[in-house]
Coordinates of C-alpha atoms in Angstrom, one line a residue:
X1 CA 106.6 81.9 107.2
X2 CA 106.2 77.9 105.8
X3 CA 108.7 75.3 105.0
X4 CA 109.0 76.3 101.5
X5 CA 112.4 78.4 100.5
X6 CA 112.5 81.4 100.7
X7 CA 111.2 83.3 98.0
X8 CA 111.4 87.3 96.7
X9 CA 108.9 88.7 94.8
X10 CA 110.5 91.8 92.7
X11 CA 107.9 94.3 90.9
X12 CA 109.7 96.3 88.1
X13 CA 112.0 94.9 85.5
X14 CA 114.3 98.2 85.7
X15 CA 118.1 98.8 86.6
X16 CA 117.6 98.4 90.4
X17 CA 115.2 95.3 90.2
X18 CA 117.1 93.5 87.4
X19 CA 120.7 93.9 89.3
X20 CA 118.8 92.6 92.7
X21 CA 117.7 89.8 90.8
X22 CA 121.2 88.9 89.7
X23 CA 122.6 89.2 93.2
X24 CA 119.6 86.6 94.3
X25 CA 119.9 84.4 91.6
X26 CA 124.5 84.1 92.5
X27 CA 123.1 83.9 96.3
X28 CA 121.2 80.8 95.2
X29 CA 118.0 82.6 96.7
X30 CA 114.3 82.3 94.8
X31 CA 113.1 84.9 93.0
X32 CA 110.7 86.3 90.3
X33 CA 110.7 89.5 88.1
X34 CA 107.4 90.5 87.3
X35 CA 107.8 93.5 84.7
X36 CA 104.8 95.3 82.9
X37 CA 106.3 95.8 79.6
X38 CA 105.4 93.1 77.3
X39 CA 109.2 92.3 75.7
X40 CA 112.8 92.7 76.4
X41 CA 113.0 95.4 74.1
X42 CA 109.6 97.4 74.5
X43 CA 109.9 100.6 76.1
X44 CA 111.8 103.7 75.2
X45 CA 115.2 102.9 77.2
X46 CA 117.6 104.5 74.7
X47 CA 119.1 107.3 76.3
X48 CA 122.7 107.8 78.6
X49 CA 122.8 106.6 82.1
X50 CA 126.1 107.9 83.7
X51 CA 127.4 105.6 86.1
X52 CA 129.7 106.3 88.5
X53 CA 131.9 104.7 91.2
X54 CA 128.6 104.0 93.5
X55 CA 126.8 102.2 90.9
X56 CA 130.1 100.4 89.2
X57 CA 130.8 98.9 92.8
X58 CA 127.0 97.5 93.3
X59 CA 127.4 96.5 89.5
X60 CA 130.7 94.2 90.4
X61 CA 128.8 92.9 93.8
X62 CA 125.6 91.6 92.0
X63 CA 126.7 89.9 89.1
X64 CA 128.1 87.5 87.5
X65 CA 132.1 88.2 87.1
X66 CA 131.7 87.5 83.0
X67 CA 128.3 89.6 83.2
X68 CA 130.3 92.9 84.7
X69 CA 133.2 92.4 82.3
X70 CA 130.1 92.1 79.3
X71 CA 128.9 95.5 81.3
X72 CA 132.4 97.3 81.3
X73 CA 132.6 96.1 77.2
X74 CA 129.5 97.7 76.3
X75 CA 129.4 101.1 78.1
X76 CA 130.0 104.1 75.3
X77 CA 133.6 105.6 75.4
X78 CA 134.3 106.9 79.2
X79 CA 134.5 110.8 79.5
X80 CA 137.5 112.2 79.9
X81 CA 136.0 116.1 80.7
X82 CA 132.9 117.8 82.0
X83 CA 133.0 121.2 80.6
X84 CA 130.6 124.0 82.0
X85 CA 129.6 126.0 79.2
X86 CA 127.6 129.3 77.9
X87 CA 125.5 129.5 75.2
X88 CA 128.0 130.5 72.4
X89 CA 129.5 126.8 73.9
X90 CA 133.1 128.8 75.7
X91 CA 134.0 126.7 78.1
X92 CA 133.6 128.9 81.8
X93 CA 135.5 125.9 83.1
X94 CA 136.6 122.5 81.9
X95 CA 137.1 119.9 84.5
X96 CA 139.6 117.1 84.1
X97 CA 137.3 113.8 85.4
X98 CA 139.1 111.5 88.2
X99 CA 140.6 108.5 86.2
X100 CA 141.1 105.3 88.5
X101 CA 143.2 102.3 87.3
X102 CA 140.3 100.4 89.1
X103 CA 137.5 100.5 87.0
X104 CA 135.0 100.4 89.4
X105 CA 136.1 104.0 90.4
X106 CA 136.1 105.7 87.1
X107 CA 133.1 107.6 85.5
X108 CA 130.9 105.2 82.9
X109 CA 128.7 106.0 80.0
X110 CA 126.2 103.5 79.3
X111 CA 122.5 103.1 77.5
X112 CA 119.9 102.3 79.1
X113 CA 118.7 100.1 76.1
X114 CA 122.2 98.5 76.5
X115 CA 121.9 98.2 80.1
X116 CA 118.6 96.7 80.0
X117 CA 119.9 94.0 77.8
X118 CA 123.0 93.7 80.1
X119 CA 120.7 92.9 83.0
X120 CA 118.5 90.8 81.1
X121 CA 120.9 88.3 80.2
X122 CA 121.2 85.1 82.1
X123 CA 118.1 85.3 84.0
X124 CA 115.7 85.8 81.1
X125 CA 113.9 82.3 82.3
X126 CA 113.2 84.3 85.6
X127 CA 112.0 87.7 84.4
X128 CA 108.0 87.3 83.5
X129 CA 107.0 90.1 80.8
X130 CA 103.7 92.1 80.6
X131 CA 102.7 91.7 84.3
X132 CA 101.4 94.9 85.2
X133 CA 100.8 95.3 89.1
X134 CA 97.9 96.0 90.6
X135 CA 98.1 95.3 94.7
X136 CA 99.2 92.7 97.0
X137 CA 97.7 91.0 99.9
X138 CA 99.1 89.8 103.6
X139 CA 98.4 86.1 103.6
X140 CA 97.6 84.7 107.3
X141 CA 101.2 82.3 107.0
X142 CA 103.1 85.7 106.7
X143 CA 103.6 85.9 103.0
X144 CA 102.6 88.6 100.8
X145 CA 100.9 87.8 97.5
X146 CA 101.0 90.0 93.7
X147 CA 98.3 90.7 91.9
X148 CA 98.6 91.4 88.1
X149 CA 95.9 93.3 85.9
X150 CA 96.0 89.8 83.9
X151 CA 94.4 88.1 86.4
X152 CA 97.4 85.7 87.9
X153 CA 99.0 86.3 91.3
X154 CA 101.9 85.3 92.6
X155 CA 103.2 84.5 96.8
X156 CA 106.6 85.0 98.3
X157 CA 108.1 85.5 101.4
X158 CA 109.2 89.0 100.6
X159 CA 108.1 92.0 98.0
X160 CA 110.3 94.0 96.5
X161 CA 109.2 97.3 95.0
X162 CA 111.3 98.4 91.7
X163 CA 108.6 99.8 90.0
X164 CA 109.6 103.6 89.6
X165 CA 108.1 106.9 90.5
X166 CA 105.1 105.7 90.1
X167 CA 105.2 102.7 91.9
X168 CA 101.9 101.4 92.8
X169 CA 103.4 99.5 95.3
X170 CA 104.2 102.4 97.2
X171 CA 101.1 104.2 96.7
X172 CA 99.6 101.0 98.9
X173 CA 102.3 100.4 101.2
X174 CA 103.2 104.1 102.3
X175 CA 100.0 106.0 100.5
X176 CA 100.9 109.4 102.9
X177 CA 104.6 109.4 100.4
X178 CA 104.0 111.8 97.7
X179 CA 106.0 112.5 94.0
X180 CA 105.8 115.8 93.1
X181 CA 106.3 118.4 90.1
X182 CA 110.1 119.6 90.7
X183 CA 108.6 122.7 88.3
X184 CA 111.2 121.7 85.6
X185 CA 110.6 120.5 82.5
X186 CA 112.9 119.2 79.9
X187 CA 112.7 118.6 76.4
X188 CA 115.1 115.9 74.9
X189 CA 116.5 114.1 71.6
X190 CA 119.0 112.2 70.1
X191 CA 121.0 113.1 67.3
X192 CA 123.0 110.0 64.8
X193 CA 126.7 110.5 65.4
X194 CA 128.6 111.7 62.0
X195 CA 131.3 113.1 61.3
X196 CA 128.8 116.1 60.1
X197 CA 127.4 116.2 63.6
X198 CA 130.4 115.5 65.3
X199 CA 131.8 118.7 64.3
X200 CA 129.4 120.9 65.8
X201 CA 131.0 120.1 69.6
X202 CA 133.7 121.6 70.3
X203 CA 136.7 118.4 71.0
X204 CA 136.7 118.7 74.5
X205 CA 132.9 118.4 74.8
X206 CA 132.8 115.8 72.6
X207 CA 135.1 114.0 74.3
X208 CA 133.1 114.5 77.7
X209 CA 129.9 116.2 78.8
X210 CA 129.1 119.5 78.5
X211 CA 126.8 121.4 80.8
X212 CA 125.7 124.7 79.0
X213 CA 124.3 127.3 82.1
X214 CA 122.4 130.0 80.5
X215 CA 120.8 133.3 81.1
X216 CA 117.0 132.7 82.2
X217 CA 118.2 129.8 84.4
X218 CA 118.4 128.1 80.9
X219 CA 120.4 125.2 80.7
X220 CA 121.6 122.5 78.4
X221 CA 123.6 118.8 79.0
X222 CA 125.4 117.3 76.2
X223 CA 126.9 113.5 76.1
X224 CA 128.5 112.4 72.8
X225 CA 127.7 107.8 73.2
X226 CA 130.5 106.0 70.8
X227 CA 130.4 102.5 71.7
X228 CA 132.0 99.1 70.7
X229 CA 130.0 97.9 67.7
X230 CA 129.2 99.9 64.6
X231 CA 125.8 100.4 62.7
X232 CA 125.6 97.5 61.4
X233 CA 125.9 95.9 65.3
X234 CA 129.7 94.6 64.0
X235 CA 132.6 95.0 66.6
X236 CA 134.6 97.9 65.3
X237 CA 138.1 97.6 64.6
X238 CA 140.3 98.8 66.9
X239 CA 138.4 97.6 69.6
X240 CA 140.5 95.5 72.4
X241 CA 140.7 91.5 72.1
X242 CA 138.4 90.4 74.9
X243 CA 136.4 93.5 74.8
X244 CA 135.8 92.9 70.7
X245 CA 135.2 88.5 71.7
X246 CA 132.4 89.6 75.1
X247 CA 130.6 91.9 72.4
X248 CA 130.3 89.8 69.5
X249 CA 129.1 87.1 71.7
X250 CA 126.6 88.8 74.1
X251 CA 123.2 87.7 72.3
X252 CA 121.5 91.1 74.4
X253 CA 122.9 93.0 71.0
X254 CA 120.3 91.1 68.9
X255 CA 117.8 93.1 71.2
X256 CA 119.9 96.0 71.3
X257 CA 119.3 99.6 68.8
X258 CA 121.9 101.4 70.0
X259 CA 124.3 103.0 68.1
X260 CA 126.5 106.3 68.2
X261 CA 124.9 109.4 68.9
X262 CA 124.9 112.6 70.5
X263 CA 122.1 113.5 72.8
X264 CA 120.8 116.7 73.8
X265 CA 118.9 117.9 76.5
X266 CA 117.4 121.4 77.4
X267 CA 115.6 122.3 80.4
X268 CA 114.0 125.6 81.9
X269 CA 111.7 126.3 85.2
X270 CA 108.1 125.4 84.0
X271 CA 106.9 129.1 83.4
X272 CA 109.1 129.6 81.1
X273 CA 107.7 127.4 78.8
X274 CA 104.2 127.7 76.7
X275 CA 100.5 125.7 78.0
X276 CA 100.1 122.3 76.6
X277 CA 104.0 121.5 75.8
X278 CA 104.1 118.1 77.2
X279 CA 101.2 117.2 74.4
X280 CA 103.5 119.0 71.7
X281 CA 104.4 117.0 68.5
X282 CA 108.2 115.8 68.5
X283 CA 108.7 118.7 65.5
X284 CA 107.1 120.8 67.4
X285 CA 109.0 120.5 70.6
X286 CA 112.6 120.6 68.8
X287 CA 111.2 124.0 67.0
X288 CA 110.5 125.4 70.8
X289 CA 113.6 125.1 72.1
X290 CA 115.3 126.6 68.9
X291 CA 112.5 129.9 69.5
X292 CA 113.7 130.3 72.9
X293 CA 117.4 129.9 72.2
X294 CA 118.0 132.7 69.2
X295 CA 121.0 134.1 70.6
X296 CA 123.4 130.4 71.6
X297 CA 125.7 129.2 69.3
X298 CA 124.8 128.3 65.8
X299 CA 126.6 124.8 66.0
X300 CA 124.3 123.9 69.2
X301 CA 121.1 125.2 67.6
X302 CA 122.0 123.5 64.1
X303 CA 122.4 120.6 66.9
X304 CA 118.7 121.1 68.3
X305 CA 117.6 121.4 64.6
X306 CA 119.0 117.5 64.0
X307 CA 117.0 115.7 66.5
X308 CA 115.5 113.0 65.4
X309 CA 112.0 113.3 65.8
X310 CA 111.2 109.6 66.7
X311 CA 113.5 110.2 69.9
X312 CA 112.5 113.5 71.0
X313 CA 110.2 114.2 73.8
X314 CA 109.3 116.6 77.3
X315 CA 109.7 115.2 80.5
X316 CA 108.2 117.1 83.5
X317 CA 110.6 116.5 86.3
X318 CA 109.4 114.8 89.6
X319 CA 110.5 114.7 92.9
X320 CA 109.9 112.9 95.9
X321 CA 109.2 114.2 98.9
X322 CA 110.8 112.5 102.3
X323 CA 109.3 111.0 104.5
X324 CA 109.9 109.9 108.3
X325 CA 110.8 106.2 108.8
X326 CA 108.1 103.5 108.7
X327 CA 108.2 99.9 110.5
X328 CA 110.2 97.6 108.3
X329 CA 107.8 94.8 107.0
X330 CA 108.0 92.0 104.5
X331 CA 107.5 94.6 101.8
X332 CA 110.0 96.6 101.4
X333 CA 111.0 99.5 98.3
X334 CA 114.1 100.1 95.8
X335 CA 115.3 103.1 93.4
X336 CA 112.6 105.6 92.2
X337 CA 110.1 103.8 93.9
X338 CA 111.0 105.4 97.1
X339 CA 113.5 108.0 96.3
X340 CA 112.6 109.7 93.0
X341 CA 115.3 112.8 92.1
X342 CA 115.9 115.0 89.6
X343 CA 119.0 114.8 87.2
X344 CA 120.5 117.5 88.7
X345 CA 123.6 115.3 90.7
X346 CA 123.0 112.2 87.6
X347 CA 122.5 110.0 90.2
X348 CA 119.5 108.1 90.5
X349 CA 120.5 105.0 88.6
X350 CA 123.3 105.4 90.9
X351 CA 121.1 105.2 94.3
X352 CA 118.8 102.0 92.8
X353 CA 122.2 99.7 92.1
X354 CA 123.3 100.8 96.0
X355 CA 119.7 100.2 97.1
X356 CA 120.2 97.0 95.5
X357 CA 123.5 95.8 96.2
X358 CA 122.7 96.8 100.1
X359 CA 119.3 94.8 100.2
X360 CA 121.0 91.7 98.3
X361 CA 123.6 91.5 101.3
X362 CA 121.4 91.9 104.2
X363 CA 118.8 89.0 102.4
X364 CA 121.8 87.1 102.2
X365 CA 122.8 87.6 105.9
X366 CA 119.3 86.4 106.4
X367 CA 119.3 83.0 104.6
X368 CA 122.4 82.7 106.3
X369 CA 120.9 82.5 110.0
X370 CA 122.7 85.2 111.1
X371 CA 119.9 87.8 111.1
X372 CA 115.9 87.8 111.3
X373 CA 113.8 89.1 108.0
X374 CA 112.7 92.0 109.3
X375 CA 116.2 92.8 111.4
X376 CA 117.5 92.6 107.8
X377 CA 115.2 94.6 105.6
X378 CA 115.0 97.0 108.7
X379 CA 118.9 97.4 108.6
X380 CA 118.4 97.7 104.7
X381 CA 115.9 100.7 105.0
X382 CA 117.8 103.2 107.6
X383 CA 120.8 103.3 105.7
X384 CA 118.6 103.4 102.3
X385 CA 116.4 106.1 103.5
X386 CA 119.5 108.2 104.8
X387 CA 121.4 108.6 101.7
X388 CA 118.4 108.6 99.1
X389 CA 116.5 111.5 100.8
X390 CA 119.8 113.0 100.7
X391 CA 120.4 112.2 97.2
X392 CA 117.1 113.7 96.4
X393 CA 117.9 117.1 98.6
X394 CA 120.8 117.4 96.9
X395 CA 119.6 116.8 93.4
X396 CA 116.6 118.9 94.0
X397 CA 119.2 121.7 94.8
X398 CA 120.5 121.4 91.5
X399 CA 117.7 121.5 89.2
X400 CA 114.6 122.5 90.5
X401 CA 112.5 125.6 89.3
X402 CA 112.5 127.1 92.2
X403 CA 116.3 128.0 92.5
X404 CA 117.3 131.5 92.2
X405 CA 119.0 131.2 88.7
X406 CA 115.7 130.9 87.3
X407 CA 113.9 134.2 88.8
X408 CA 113.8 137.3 87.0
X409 CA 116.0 139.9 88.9
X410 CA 118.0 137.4 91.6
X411 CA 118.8 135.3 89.0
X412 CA 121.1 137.8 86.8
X413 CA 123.0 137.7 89.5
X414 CA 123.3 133.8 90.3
X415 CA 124.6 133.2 87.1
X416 CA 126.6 136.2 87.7
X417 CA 128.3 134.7 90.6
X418 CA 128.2 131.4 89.1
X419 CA 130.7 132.3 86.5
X420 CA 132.8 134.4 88.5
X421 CA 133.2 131.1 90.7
X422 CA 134.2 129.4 87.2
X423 CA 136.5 132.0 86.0
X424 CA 138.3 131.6 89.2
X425 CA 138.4 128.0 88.7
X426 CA 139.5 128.3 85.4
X427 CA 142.4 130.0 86.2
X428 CA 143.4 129.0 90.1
X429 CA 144.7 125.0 88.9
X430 CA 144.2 124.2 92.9
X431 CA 140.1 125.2 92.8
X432 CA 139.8 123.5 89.6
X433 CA 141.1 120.1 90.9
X434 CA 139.4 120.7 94.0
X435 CA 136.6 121.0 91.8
X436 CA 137.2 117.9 90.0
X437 CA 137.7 115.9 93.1
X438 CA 134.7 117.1 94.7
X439 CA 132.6 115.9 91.7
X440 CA 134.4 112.5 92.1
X441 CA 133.9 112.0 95.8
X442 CA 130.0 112.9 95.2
X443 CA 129.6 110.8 93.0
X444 CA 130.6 107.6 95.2
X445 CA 134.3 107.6 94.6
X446 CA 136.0 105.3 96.9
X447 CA 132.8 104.8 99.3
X448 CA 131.0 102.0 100.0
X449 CA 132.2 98.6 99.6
X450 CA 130.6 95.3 99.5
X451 CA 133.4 92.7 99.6
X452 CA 132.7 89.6 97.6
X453 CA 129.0 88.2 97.5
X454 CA 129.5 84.8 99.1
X455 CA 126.3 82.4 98.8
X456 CA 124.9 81.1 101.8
X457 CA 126.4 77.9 103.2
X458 CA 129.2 78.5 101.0
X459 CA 131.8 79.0 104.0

């Protein structure tokens, strides 16, 4: 390594590299964001991330105290319920969801539009639009330099790979890793919030999320997103003092097109569906699900029917597949770039803030003298690698095509057993709290904690 300070290099301008780049910037370490979409507010980034205790904790770690309280001010209304349905939407079960006075531990909606703007803000001067990746390069002082399609380059002491499921770093550093077809795929929308629309849920469901576990492995989630500011981008009334003041004065709402809404989204094993339906029109797609849904409930297909067209789309599910260890290096990977999962456990989001929040530490431990690079990012990885392969097990457990619900015979009676197991639930109070805390604990209640990030020097 030279003289210079030290200096990170992050590929990928998404959750995980954008709340690194704030734990760098309060650590007083050098960094760059090097993201291929061309604006702040390019990209389709409009839909619910749910985040839980896991990614609320990483969240308070990395930024700035003011830039967490903006965070907590613009997620949507918390659920209060998660509701497993059928398709005439009867609750099998309804599940109260752990509330914490601490809210780091309680259960967060948020959009991703509004989260990108969250990240975005204070370190816009850092983040360097329309950069798309193409390799890097060992330099003989140690350093590793970017390359960008543009033609520039850039050099640092350490590469960070946020780039996604896709990563292109990754597909150079670790080409033997492989994403692969989770043979589900998924057809989602949004749908405005009105008092119209509103009234199709039934209250608790609106009031939560509703998971809607069908015949044919068929399945359905359902998040109702009210936040702080109306459609006009005014605070709403009602809203609390310095919850109303953080919004009004958080310029990432200029950038922001957010507003209330209920999004839906269906998914079936891929053989259930037609050839060709990822190239399907938006109208298309939204008539689809409504043809392989006759028999649910009227208010959920009159639901399907009010997708917005401009917001609707398929998404074939990925996986990664895990991989032994690998020799830490000055190149190292965060978030989908390494550990791509399915939605079924809602927590990849999750796993990139942890990733992040774990790697920001150990770089600071470094700066600090009281670890070598590559002791730190090699520290960074074994834990990483442990619970995101584990993360993407379990998710893969929970929504992939190959799961018994979705075969023709065994899966009768998985959904069969399925309900009994909610019926029981439903009406045994100590399996449905077990229940409830079980979903709570998974989901990173009271786990891993960070402590305050203290810049280097500063003790």
């Amino acid at each position: 390594m030279t003289d210079a300070p030290f200096h990170v290099l992050i590929i990928g301008g998404g959750t995980g590299g954008m709340a690194l780049a704030h734990g760098l910037k309060r650590a007083g370490i050098s960094f760059a964001v090097y993201e291929r979409e061309e604006t702040r507010s390019s990209g389709l980034h409009g839909y619910r991330v749910g985040i839980n205790p896991d990614g609320s904790r990483a969240l308070k770690y990395l930024l700035p105290p003011e830039l967490f309280d903006t965070f907590l001010a613009t997620c949507a209304r918390a659920p209060k319920y998660f509701s497993f349905l059928k398709e005439d939407l009867t609750p099998s079960v309804t599940l109260d969801i752990v509330e914490s006075d601490d809210p780091v531990n309680n259960e967060k909606s948020v959009s991703r539009m509004t989260l990108r703007q969250v990240l975005l803000t204070g370190i816009e001067d850092e983040v360097h639009f329309g950069k798309t990746f193409t390799h890097y390069e060992k330099e003989s002082d140690g350093r590793v330099t970017a390359y960008f399609d543009d033609g520039t380059s850039a050099t640092g002491d350490l590469l960070v790979a946020a780039d996604g499921a896709n990563s292109r770093v990754r597909q150079q550093y670790l080409p033997h890793s492989r994403v692969q077809d989770a043979n589900i795929i998924s057809i989602t929308a949004k749908v405005p919030l009105t008092p119209e629309t509103k009234a199709l849920l039934p209250y608790k469901v609106h009031q939560g999320i509703g998971l809607v576990v069908a015949p044919k492995g068929y399945s359905c989630i359902l998040h109702t997103m009210e936040f702080g500011w109306d459609r006009e981008g005014r605070v709403k009334s009602g809203i609390g003092g310095n919850d109303a003041a953080l919004i009004d004065q958080w310029p990432g709402l200029l950038f922001d097109n957010t507003r209330d809404y209920i999004n839906w989204g269906f998914w079936a094993s891929t053989d259930k569906f037609p050839q060709g339906v990822l190239k399907k029109s938006p109208e298309e797609l939204i008539k689809l699900v409504l043809d392989m849904t006759p028999d649910w409930s009227p208010n959920l297909r009159k639901l399907f029917s009010m997708g917005d067209p401009q917001t609707t789309f398929p998404i074939n599910i990925r996986t990664s597949v895990p991989i032994p260890r690998w020799s830490a290096s000055n190149v190292t990977l965060i978030g989908d770039a390494i550990h791509t999962m399915t939605p079924g456990q809602g927590v990849g989001a999750n796993t990139s803030l942890r990733d992040a929040a774990r790697l920001c530490k150990l770089l600071i431990e470094y700066v600090s003298g009281d670890i070598p690079l590559l002791k730190a990012v090699d520290t960074y990885e074994a834990k990483m690698v442990e619970y995101g392969f584990e993360a993407v097990k379990e998710s893969l457990k929970q929504t992939g095509g190959d799961q018994p619900i979705h075969k023709p015979v065994i899966g009768r009676a998985a959904l069969a057993s399925m309900r009994g197991y909610f019926w029981v639930a439903r009406h045994v109070p100590a399996v449905q709290r077990k229940m409830a805390e079980d979903l709570y604990l998974d989901r990173g209640g009271n786990r891993e904690v960070y402590g305050e990030l203290v810049p280097p020097g500063a003790n």
